[in-house]
Short mmCIF file of C-alpha atoms and ligand atoms in Angstrom, two decimals:
data_model
loop_
_atom_site.label_atom_id
_atom_site.label_comp_id
_atom_site.label_asym_id
_atom_site.label_seq_id
_atom_site.Cartn_x
_atom_site.Cartn_y
_atom_site.Cartn_z
CA MET A 1 127.95 128.64 101.93
CA ASP A 2 130.05 125.79 103.35
CA SER A 3 128.34 122.70 104.74
CA TYR A 4 128.89 119.28 106.28
CA GLU A 5 127.25 116.23 104.77
CA ILE A 6 126.78 113.54 107.42
CA ARG A 7 125.41 110.00 107.23
CA GLY A 8 124.50 108.92 110.74
CA GLY A 9 124.61 105.53 112.42
CA THR A 10 128.31 104.73 112.75
CA ARG A 11 129.86 104.29 116.18
CA LEU A 12 132.87 106.51 116.75
CA SER A 13 136.00 104.99 118.18
CA GLY A 14 139.61 106.00 118.63
CA GLU A 15 141.52 108.73 120.35
CA LEU A 16 142.52 112.34 119.77
CA ARG A 17 144.46 115.07 121.48
CA ALA A 18 142.56 118.20 122.54
CA SER A 19 143.68 121.28 120.63
CA GLY A 20 144.86 124.36 122.45
CA ALA A 21 141.88 126.08 124.06
CA LYS A 22 140.23 128.79 121.97
CA ASN A 23 139.03 130.58 125.11
CA ALA A 24 142.52 130.54 126.60
CA VAL A 25 144.62 131.47 123.55
CA LEU A 26 142.45 134.48 122.64
CA PRO A 27 143.00 136.50 125.86
CA ILE A 28 146.64 135.38 125.95
CA LEU A 29 147.17 136.60 122.37
CA ALA A 30 145.60 139.91 123.39
CA ALA A 31 147.94 140.05 126.40
CA SER A 32 150.95 139.59 124.10
CA ALA A 33 150.27 143.14 122.85
CA MET A 34 151.38 144.38 126.28
CA ILE A 35 154.82 142.88 125.92
CA PRO A 36 157.57 144.86 124.13
CA GLY A 37 159.24 141.74 122.78
CA GLU A 38 158.52 138.34 121.25
CA THR A 39 155.99 136.07 122.95
CA VAL A 40 156.07 132.42 121.91
CA LEU A 41 152.85 130.45 122.30
CA ASP A 42 152.79 126.67 121.83
CA HIS A 43 149.74 124.45 121.29
CA CYS A 44 147.80 127.21 119.51
CA PRO A 45 144.69 125.97 117.71
CA ASP A 46 144.19 126.62 114.00
CA LEU A 47 140.83 128.45 114.13
CA ALA A 48 139.11 131.33 112.36
CA ASP A 49 138.91 133.25 115.67
CA VAL A 50 142.66 132.91 116.16
CA ASP A 51 143.21 134.16 112.59
CA ASN A 52 141.00 137.15 113.30
CA MET A 53 142.83 137.98 116.53
CA CYS A 54 146.11 137.76 114.60
CA ARG A 55 144.68 140.18 112.02
CA ILE A 56 144.00 142.67 114.83
CA LEU A 57 147.49 142.29 116.32
CA THR A 58 149.06 142.67 112.87
CA HIS A 59 147.04 145.83 112.32
CA LEU A 60 148.41 147.20 115.62
CA GLY A 61 151.95 146.66 114.39
CA CYS A 62 152.79 143.23 115.78
CA ARG A 63 154.76 140.77 113.66
CA ILE A 64 153.30 137.28 113.84
CA ARG A 65 154.73 134.01 112.54
CA ARG A 66 153.03 130.65 112.74
CA GLU A 67 155.27 127.55 112.92
CA GLY A 68 152.79 124.66 113.06
CA GLU A 69 151.04 124.92 116.42
CA THR A 70 153.44 127.63 117.62
CA LEU A 71 152.68 131.32 117.21
CA ARG A 72 155.47 133.90 117.61
CA VAL A 73 154.06 137.36 118.37
CA ASP A 74 156.60 140.20 118.32
CA ALA A 75 154.86 143.28 119.73
CA SER A 76 158.02 145.35 120.12
CA ARG A 77 156.99 147.59 117.22
CA LEU A 78 153.35 148.00 118.23
CA HIS A 79 152.49 151.48 116.93
CA CYS A 80 148.71 151.71 116.89
CA CYS A 81 146.06 151.60 119.59
CA SER A 82 142.95 151.79 117.42
CA VAL A 83 141.16 148.63 116.26
CA PRO A 84 139.01 149.16 113.13
CA GLU A 85 135.32 148.44 113.55
CA GLU A 86 135.28 145.58 111.06
CA LEU A 87 138.02 143.79 112.99
CA MET A 88 136.25 144.45 116.30
CA LYS A 89 133.12 142.86 114.86
CA SER A 90 135.00 139.76 113.68
CA LEU A 91 135.04 138.22 117.16
CA ARG A 92 133.97 138.75 120.76
CA SER A 93 137.53 138.61 122.05
CA SER A 94 138.50 141.84 120.27
CA VAL A 95 137.32 143.55 123.47
CA PHE A 96 140.29 141.88 125.25
CA LEU A 97 142.55 144.46 123.58
CA ALA A 98 141.23 147.17 125.93
CA GLY A 99 143.29 146.23 128.99
CA PRO A 100 146.53 145.49 127.13
CA LEU A 101 146.42 148.67 125.00
CA LEU A 102 145.62 150.86 128.01
CA SER A 103 148.50 149.24 129.83
CA ARG A 104 150.95 149.53 126.91
CA CYS A 105 149.90 152.82 125.28
CA GLY A 106 147.67 154.60 127.78
CA GLN A 107 144.84 154.56 125.28
CA ALA A 108 142.62 152.26 123.21
CA ILE A 109 140.08 153.05 120.51
CA LEU A 110 137.60 150.22 120.06
CA SER A 111 134.00 149.43 119.12
CA THR A 112 131.57 146.94 120.61
CA PRO A 113 132.85 143.45 119.76
CA GLY A 114 131.27 140.75 117.58
CA GLY A 115 130.76 137.11 118.57
CA CYS A 116 127.89 134.61 118.58
CA ALA A 117 124.40 136.14 118.82
CA ILE A 118 123.58 134.22 122.00
CA GLY A 119 122.48 137.18 124.06
CA LYS A 120 122.93 140.92 124.53
CA ARG A 121 126.53 140.40 125.71
CA PRO A 122 127.19 143.89 127.06
CA ILE A 123 130.72 144.91 128.03
CA ASP A 124 129.83 147.19 130.94
CA LEU A 125 131.68 145.06 133.50
CA HIS A 126 134.88 145.25 131.43
CA PHE A 127 134.81 149.04 131.58
CA LEU A 128 133.63 149.14 135.19
CA GLY A 129 136.91 147.43 136.03
CA LEU A 130 139.10 149.48 133.70
CA THR A 131 137.70 152.79 134.94
CA ALA A 132 138.22 151.62 138.54
CA LEU A 133 141.89 151.21 137.58
CA GLY A 134 142.01 154.81 136.40
CA ALA A 135 140.92 154.71 132.77
CA SER A 136 138.33 157.06 131.25
CA VAL A 137 135.97 155.76 128.56
CA THR A 138 133.85 157.90 126.28
CA GLU A 139 131.61 156.67 123.48
CA ARG A 140 131.24 158.66 120.24
CA GLU A 141 129.43 157.39 117.16
CA GLY A 142 129.75 153.78 118.23
CA ARG A 143 133.46 154.05 118.98
CA LEU A 144 134.85 153.68 122.49
CA PHE A 145 137.71 156.06 123.33
CA CYS A 146 139.61 154.78 126.35
CA ARG A 147 142.43 156.74 127.90
CA SER A 148 144.48 156.39 131.06
CA GLY A 149 147.50 157.85 132.71
CA ARG A 150 149.27 155.37 134.93
CA LEU A 151 146.83 152.60 135.88
CA ARG A 152 146.62 152.18 139.64
CA GLY A 153 145.69 149.09 141.66
CA THR A 154 142.39 149.13 143.53
CA GLU A 155 139.61 146.90 144.85
CA ILE A 156 137.07 145.79 142.23
CA ARG A 157 133.97 143.70 142.75
CA LEU A 158 132.17 142.31 139.71
CA ASP A 159 128.37 142.23 139.85
CA TYR A 160 128.55 139.04 137.77
CA PRO A 161 131.52 136.64 137.41
CA SER A 162 132.13 137.64 133.79
CA VAL A 163 134.92 135.63 132.14
CA GLY A 164 135.92 138.38 129.74
CA ALA A 165 135.73 141.18 132.27
CA THR A 166 137.86 139.16 134.71
CA GLU A 167 140.46 138.64 131.98
CA ASN A 168 140.50 142.27 130.82
CA ILE A 169 140.95 143.45 134.41
CA LEU A 170 143.76 140.94 135.05
CA MET A 171 145.65 142.17 132.01
CA ALA A 172 145.24 145.85 132.86
CA ALA A 173 146.07 145.39 136.55
CA ALA A 174 149.15 143.26 135.85
CA SER A 175 151.33 146.30 135.12
CA ALA A 176 149.36 148.91 137.08
CA VAL A 177 151.02 150.50 140.12
CA GLY A 178 149.87 148.87 143.36
CA GLU A 179 147.72 145.89 144.30
CA THR A 180 144.34 145.07 142.80
CA VAL A 181 141.95 142.73 144.56
CA LEU A 182 139.22 141.43 142.24
CA THR A 183 136.24 139.81 143.97
CA ASN A 184 133.41 137.80 142.45
CA ALA A 185 135.88 136.97 139.68
CA ALA A 186 135.07 134.26 137.15
CA ARG A 187 136.70 130.92 138.08
CA GLU A 188 137.00 129.23 134.66
CA PRO A 189 140.17 127.19 133.97
CA GLU A 190 141.05 129.55 131.11
CA ILE A 191 141.52 132.33 133.66
CA VAL A 192 144.06 130.18 135.49
CA ASP A 193 145.84 129.76 132.13
CA LEU A 194 145.92 133.54 131.64
CA GLN A 195 147.26 134.01 135.18
CA ASN A 196 149.99 131.44 134.55
CA PHE A 197 150.95 133.11 131.27
CA LEU A 198 151.07 136.60 132.80
CA ASN A 199 153.11 135.33 135.76
CA GLY A 200 155.49 133.75 133.27
CA CYS A 201 155.91 137.28 131.89
CA GLY A 202 156.79 138.66 135.32
CA ALA A 203 153.35 139.54 136.70
CA GLN A 204 152.49 138.69 140.31
CA ILE A 205 148.96 137.28 140.25
CA SER A 206 147.41 134.73 142.62
CA GLY A 207 143.95 133.28 143.20
CA ALA A 208 142.81 132.62 139.62
CA GLY A 209 140.33 129.75 139.71
CA THR A 210 138.78 131.20 142.85
CA SER A 211 136.45 134.18 143.29
CA VAL A 212 139.19 136.40 144.71
CA ILE A 213 142.21 137.26 142.56
CA ARG A 214 145.11 139.39 143.79
CA ILE A 215 147.27 141.23 141.28
CA ARG A 216 150.38 142.92 142.61
CA GLY A 217 151.00 145.52 139.92
CA THR A 218 154.68 146.35 139.52
CA GLY A 219 154.17 149.40 137.32
CA LYS A 220 156.84 147.95 135.02
CA PRO A 221 156.31 146.43 131.56
CA LEU A 222 156.01 142.65 131.40
CA ARG A 223 158.72 140.62 129.69
CA SER A 224 158.64 138.05 126.89
CA CYS A 225 157.99 134.43 127.71
CA ARG A 226 157.18 131.10 126.06
CA TYR A 227 153.95 129.44 127.09
CA ARG A 228 151.94 126.32 126.18
CA ILE A 229 148.18 126.86 125.92
CA MET A 230 145.95 124.51 127.95
CA GLY A 231 143.77 121.90 126.23
CA ASP A 232 140.34 122.92 124.98
CA ARG A 233 137.75 121.51 127.38
CA VAL A 234 134.83 122.53 125.18
CA GLU A 235 136.28 120.95 122.05
CA GLY A 236 137.24 117.84 124.05
CA GLY A 237 133.81 117.68 125.68
CA THR A 238 132.17 117.90 122.26
CA TYR A 239 134.10 114.89 120.96
CA LEU A 240 133.25 112.94 124.12
CA MET A 241 129.58 113.74 123.44
CA ALA A 242 130.01 112.56 119.85
CA ALA A 243 131.10 109.19 121.25
CA ALA A 244 128.19 109.18 123.70
CA VAL A 245 125.55 109.85 121.04
CA THR A 246 126.88 107.16 118.68
CA GLY A 247 127.45 104.49 121.36
CA GLY A 248 131.16 104.67 120.61
CA THR A 249 134.39 104.66 122.61
CA VAL A 250 136.67 107.70 122.43
CA THR A 251 139.66 108.91 124.45
CA VAL A 252 140.63 112.57 124.51
CA ARG A 253 144.17 113.31 125.67
CA ASP A 254 145.55 116.63 126.95
CA LEU A 255 142.16 117.09 128.64
CA ASP A 256 142.09 117.38 132.43
CA PRO A 257 138.92 115.69 133.77
CA VAL A 258 138.80 118.36 136.50
CA TRP A 259 137.82 120.87 133.79
CA LEU A 260 134.67 118.86 132.97
CA GLY A 261 133.36 117.78 136.37
CA ALA A 262 129.70 118.72 135.85
CA GLU A 263 129.65 117.63 132.21
CA LEU A 264 131.11 114.18 132.87
CA ALA A 265 128.67 113.68 135.76
CA ALA A 266 125.78 114.42 133.38
CA LEU A 267 127.15 111.97 130.81
CA GLU A 268 127.41 109.28 133.50
CA ARG A 269 123.78 109.93 134.46
CA MET A 270 123.00 109.31 130.78
CA GLY A 271 124.54 105.83 131.00
CA CYS A 272 128.05 106.56 129.72
CA ARG A 273 131.10 104.92 131.26
CA VAL A 274 133.79 107.51 131.92
CA GLU A 275 137.44 106.85 132.71
CA ARG A 276 139.45 109.76 134.11
CA SER A 277 143.19 110.19 134.49
CA LEU A 278 144.26 110.46 138.13
CA PRO A 279 145.28 113.85 139.60
CA GLY A 280 148.91 114.60 138.84
CA GLU A 281 149.12 111.89 136.18
CA CYS A 282 151.72 112.98 133.62
CA GLU A 283 149.26 113.25 130.77
CA PRO A 284 145.62 113.92 131.62
CA PHE A 285 142.90 112.22 129.60
CA VAL A 286 139.21 111.37 129.59
CA ALA A 287 137.84 108.21 127.98
CA ILE A 288 134.17 107.58 127.38
CA ARG A 289 132.08 104.61 126.25
CA GLY A 290 128.57 105.45 125.13
CA PRO A 291 125.70 103.12 126.05
CA GLN A 292 123.49 101.26 123.61
CA ALA A 293 120.79 103.81 124.45
CA LEU A 294 121.19 107.11 126.28
CA ARG A 295 119.05 107.99 129.29
CA SER A 296 117.98 111.53 130.18
CA PRO A 297 120.38 113.28 132.62
CA GLY A 298 117.32 114.84 134.32
CA PHE A 299 117.84 118.55 135.08
CA VAL A 300 120.90 120.37 133.75
CA ARG A 301 121.68 123.99 134.65
CA ALA A 302 124.35 125.83 132.64
CA GLU A 303 126.12 128.30 134.93
CA PRO A 304 129.55 129.80 135.60
CA TRP A 305 132.36 127.30 136.31
CA PRO A 306 132.44 124.89 138.11
CA GLY A 307 128.83 124.51 136.98
CA PHE A 308 127.86 122.87 133.69
CA SER A 309 129.45 124.90 130.86
CA THR A 310 127.08 126.98 128.77
CA ASP A 311 129.37 126.16 125.82
CA LEU A 312 128.47 122.47 126.09
CA GLN A 313 124.77 123.07 126.70
CA SER A 314 123.80 122.93 123.02
CA PRO A 315 125.84 119.76 122.29
CA LEU A 316 124.21 118.14 125.33
CA MET A 317 120.78 119.16 124.03
CA ALA A 318 121.50 117.17 120.88
CA LEU A 319 122.19 114.08 123.00
CA CYS A 320 119.00 114.59 124.99
CA THR A 321 116.88 114.54 121.82
CA VAL A 322 117.59 110.79 121.52
CA ALA A 323 117.89 109.99 125.24
CA GLU A 324 115.10 108.07 126.94
CA GLY A 325 113.01 110.38 129.12
CA THR A 326 112.57 114.13 129.46
CA THR A 327 115.40 116.56 130.19
CA VAL A 328 115.08 120.14 131.42
CA ILE A 329 117.97 122.38 130.47
CA GLU A 330 118.34 125.85 131.95
CA ASP A 331 120.98 128.32 130.76
CA THR A 332 121.64 130.95 133.44
CA VAL A 333 124.56 132.50 131.50
CA PHE A 334 123.12 133.58 128.12
CA GLU A 335 119.51 134.48 127.45
CA ASN A 336 119.43 133.33 123.83
CA ARG A 337 121.35 130.09 123.62
CA PHE A 338 118.62 127.69 122.49
CA GLN A 339 118.67 128.77 118.83
CA CYS A 340 119.66 125.29 117.65
CA ALA A 341 116.38 123.88 119.07
CA GLY A 342 114.47 124.99 115.98
CA GLU A 343 116.94 123.23 113.69
CA LEU A 344 116.97 120.09 115.86
CA ARG A 345 113.17 119.97 115.52
CA LYS A 346 113.61 119.70 111.73
CA LEU A 347 115.42 116.41 112.45
CA GLY A 348 112.41 115.24 114.51
CA ALA A 349 113.50 116.39 117.96
CA VAL A 350 110.81 117.21 120.54
CA ILE A 351 111.91 120.40 122.31
CA ARG A 352 109.89 123.11 124.05
CA VAL A 353 111.69 126.36 124.79
CA ASN A 354 110.42 128.79 127.40
CA GLY A 355 112.79 131.66 128.10
CA ARG A 356 115.96 130.33 129.68
CA ARG A 357 114.57 126.81 129.94
CA ALA A 358 114.21 124.06 127.33
CA GLU A 359 112.36 120.79 127.83
CA VAL A 360 113.69 117.99 125.64
CA THR A 361 111.79 114.72 125.23
CA GLY A 362 113.86 111.88 123.87
CA THR A 363 112.34 110.29 120.81
CA ALA A 364 112.99 107.52 118.32
CA PRO A 365 116.01 108.09 116.09
CA LEU A 366 116.16 111.44 114.35
CA ALA A 367 115.74 111.58 110.59
CA GLY A 368 118.39 113.33 108.51
CA THR A 369 117.54 116.53 106.62
CA THR A 370 119.10 119.92 105.85
CA VAL A 371 119.64 122.23 108.84
CA THR A 372 121.42 125.55 109.28
CA SER A 373 123.94 126.48 111.97
CA GLY A 374 123.27 129.82 113.69
CA ASP A 375 126.12 129.94 116.19
CA LEU A 376 129.32 128.11 117.09
CA ARG A 377 128.11 125.60 119.67
CA GLY A 378 124.67 125.26 118.10
CA GLY A 379 126.43 124.21 114.90
CA ALA A 380 128.35 121.56 116.84
CA ALA A 381 125.06 120.33 118.29
CA LEU A 382 123.63 119.89 114.79
CA VAL A 383 126.67 117.87 113.74
CA LEU A 384 126.25 115.59 116.78
CA ALA A 385 122.56 115.16 115.94
CA GLY A 386 123.52 114.28 112.37
CA LEU A 387 125.88 111.58 113.64
CA ALA A 388 122.92 109.99 115.47
CA ALA A 389 120.26 110.57 112.82
CA ARG A 390 119.15 108.06 110.21
CA GLY A 391 120.05 108.94 106.66
CA LYS A 392 121.80 112.07 105.44
CA THR A 393 122.01 115.35 107.34
CA ILE A 394 123.40 118.49 105.75
CA VAL A 395 124.56 121.17 108.20
CA GLU A 396 124.85 124.50 106.39
CA ASN A 397 126.60 127.72 107.38
CA ILE A 398 129.46 125.94 109.12
CA CYS A 399 131.57 129.09 109.17
CA HIS A 400 130.31 129.23 112.76
CA THR A 401 131.85 125.91 113.77
CA ASP A 402 135.10 126.89 112.01
CA ARG A 403 135.49 129.51 114.73
CA GLY A 404 135.85 126.92 117.49
CA TYR A 405 136.58 123.50 115.98
CA GLY A 406 139.67 123.10 113.85
CA LYS A 407 139.31 120.39 111.16
CA PHE A 408 136.06 119.24 112.77
CA ASP A 409 135.16 116.93 109.87
CA ILE A 410 138.66 115.47 109.63
CA VAL A 411 138.83 114.59 113.32
CA LEU A 412 135.33 113.05 113.24
CA LYS A 413 136.19 111.11 110.08
CA GLU A 414 139.30 109.71 111.77
CA LEU A 415 137.01 108.53 114.56
CA GLY A 416 134.89 106.69 112.00
CA ALA A 417 132.18 109.23 111.21
CA ASN A 418 130.74 109.38 107.72
CA ILE A 419 131.14 113.14 107.18
CA GLU A 420 132.28 115.24 104.25
CA ARG A 421 132.93 118.97 104.08
CA ARG A 422 131.53 120.76 101.09
CA ASP A 423 133.27 124.08 100.82
CA VAL A 424 133.44 126.37 97.88
CA ASN A 425 136.96 127.58 98.37
CA GLU A 426 139.31 126.79 101.23
CA ARG A 427 140.95 130.19 101.13
CA GLU A 428 137.57 131.90 100.88
CA ARG A 429 136.60 130.20 104.15
CA ARG A 430 139.58 131.74 105.85
CA GLY A 431 138.93 135.17 104.35
CA GLU A 432 141.79 137.18 102.73
CA THR A 433 145.29 136.46 104.08
CA THR A 434 145.56 136.81 107.85
CA GLY A 435 148.74 138.86 107.85
CA VAL A 436 150.44 135.84 109.43
CA SER A 437 153.49 134.68 107.46
CA GLU A 438 153.58 130.88 107.29
CA GLU A 439 156.97 129.42 108.20
C1 EPZ B 1 133.44 133.82 127.43
O1 EPZ B 1 132.59 134.78 126.84
C2 EPZ B 1 133.67 132.76 126.36
N1 EPZ B 1 134.33 133.35 125.22
C3 EPZ B 1 132.33 132.17 125.93
O2 EPZ B 1 132.59 131.14 124.99
C4 EPZ B 1 131.66 131.55 127.16
O3 EPZ B 1 130.39 131.06 126.79
C5 EPZ B 1 131.51 132.62 128.25
O4 EPZ B 1 132.80 133.20 128.56
C6 EPZ B 1 130.93 132.04 129.53
O5 EPZ B 1 131.74 131.00 130.00
C7 EPZ B 1 135.68 133.56 125.27
O6 EPZ B 1 136.33 133.29 126.27
C8 EPZ B 1 136.31 134.09 124.04
P1 EPZ B 1 130.95 136.47 130.08
P2 EPZ B 1 132.32 136.20 127.59
O7 EPZ B 1 131.55 137.82 130.08
O8 EPZ B 1 133.58 136.67 128.18
C9 EPZ B 1 127.10 139.03 130.94
C10 EPZ B 1 132.26 129.93 123.01
O9 EPZ B 1 131.29 129.34 122.53
N2 EPZ B 1 128.02 140.17 130.91
O10 EPZ B 1 131.22 135.52 131.20
O11 EPZ B 1 131.60 137.07 126.66
C11 EPZ B 1 126.82 138.53 129.53
O12 EPZ B 1 125.78 139.23 128.93
C12 EPZ B 1 132.08 131.29 123.65
O13 EPZ B 1 133.44 129.49 123.04
C13 EPZ B 1 127.58 141.43 131.29
O14 EPZ B 1 126.43 141.61 131.68
O15 EPZ B 1 131.32 135.70 128.74
C14 EPZ B 1 126.46 137.10 129.70
O16 EPZ B 1 125.09 136.99 129.97
C15 EPZ B 1 130.63 131.77 123.60
N3 EPZ B 1 128.44 142.48 131.22
C16 EPZ B 1 127.26 136.70 130.92
O17 EPZ B 1 127.70 137.90 131.55
C17 EPZ B 1 129.75 142.33 130.80
O18 EPZ B 1 130.50 143.31 130.77
C18 EPZ B 1 128.46 135.86 130.57
O19 EPZ B 1 129.36 136.67 129.87
C19 EPZ B 1 130.17 141.04 130.42
C20 EPZ B 1 129.30 139.97 130.48
#
């Protein structure tokens, strides 16, 4: 079991460039399966989830080559529309293959996806949208058999602004015949990135980033394009919080401050000084200087964008454990996203969880000990707590953080953190080969 060994107390300082966004590259990789040609994606992060998505695409018959941060996905010889259960379970985003395979092949054979155990995470809204477009879905022995003739544009209203369902519907509707109007769509920046990618491939989509998205389906296949993935706002926000909790000064480039409006406002309430690049500035950045001592941000509600991101809720909880005062955090998105609270308590944190609410009372410095990561962002929260704690903290089971933070320890070390990775075998961490030939 891999782990991080952290000795807290050093102030972080320096600058980094946000990686390509995990939650943007995953749907865009899935969308590349729709395209009978080579898609070139720049600024792709080096993450376990990306490896797993590449395994799925390779299984379907795509040829993938990685050249540094560029992934070349040639889907011209895609010959399979069935994703094995073990690959479906390797990540939540495997469900994003539904729309692209229905669009490309008229069928898709899937299972319920994997992903962090942060709630029930049903996929009913995905299939509500796909059936509205003309697909039929039957479930047999845990497998989902999706079939469609020609997908046809229609009006779809989501009961909840689901990010994944919005993305699956966009991909399916992009080459359907006729216009689709999707209302109550999710507004996250990663959906704008997917829209921009699909439009670069010849789709005609408008409105991403708002609740109403129009997709003018041409009925024709999309064409190859080259696209640069947006910066990862969750990764970038995590490093900004690492600076905040250590009283350090960190700049994150390739990070648009517009993507983190609610999060930066909370950090300013906590006493941080935040510098933002101006709109339209050639290279966006966010710089933060943490205070000597953090103050509670008061009440924080995690909700769909532009609200406070549920993906930064756990990292913020870590900060609140050492912030003066009491913070109430509510997560309206996932019903089970306070798992890291129990591990933070082992470090001395004072946290009371009641359903979707957690009350965090800032205390004297935390004391290092051994804790175990249970999910991706909870693991990041434990690392942040270790950076602030006295003595040595060991965070075990960091396979979770590998899914969303590339070279987490190396980046933190470059910022001055005293952190070492203890892993049994580098290749073992990445599983057997990914099917991606290294250039
Ligand atoms: C995406 O997950 C992200 N993952 C998550 O990031 C993120 O936390 C989430 O959006 C919310 O922003 C990727 O993009 C790969 P949802 P997704 O569909 O698509 C309910 C991370 O840490 N729901 O918006 O699964 C669901 O139960 C990950 O990077 C339905 O009821 O999120 C949940 O309560 C974690 N039916 C809520 O909506 C559905 O069909 C949010 O889910 C779909 C969702």
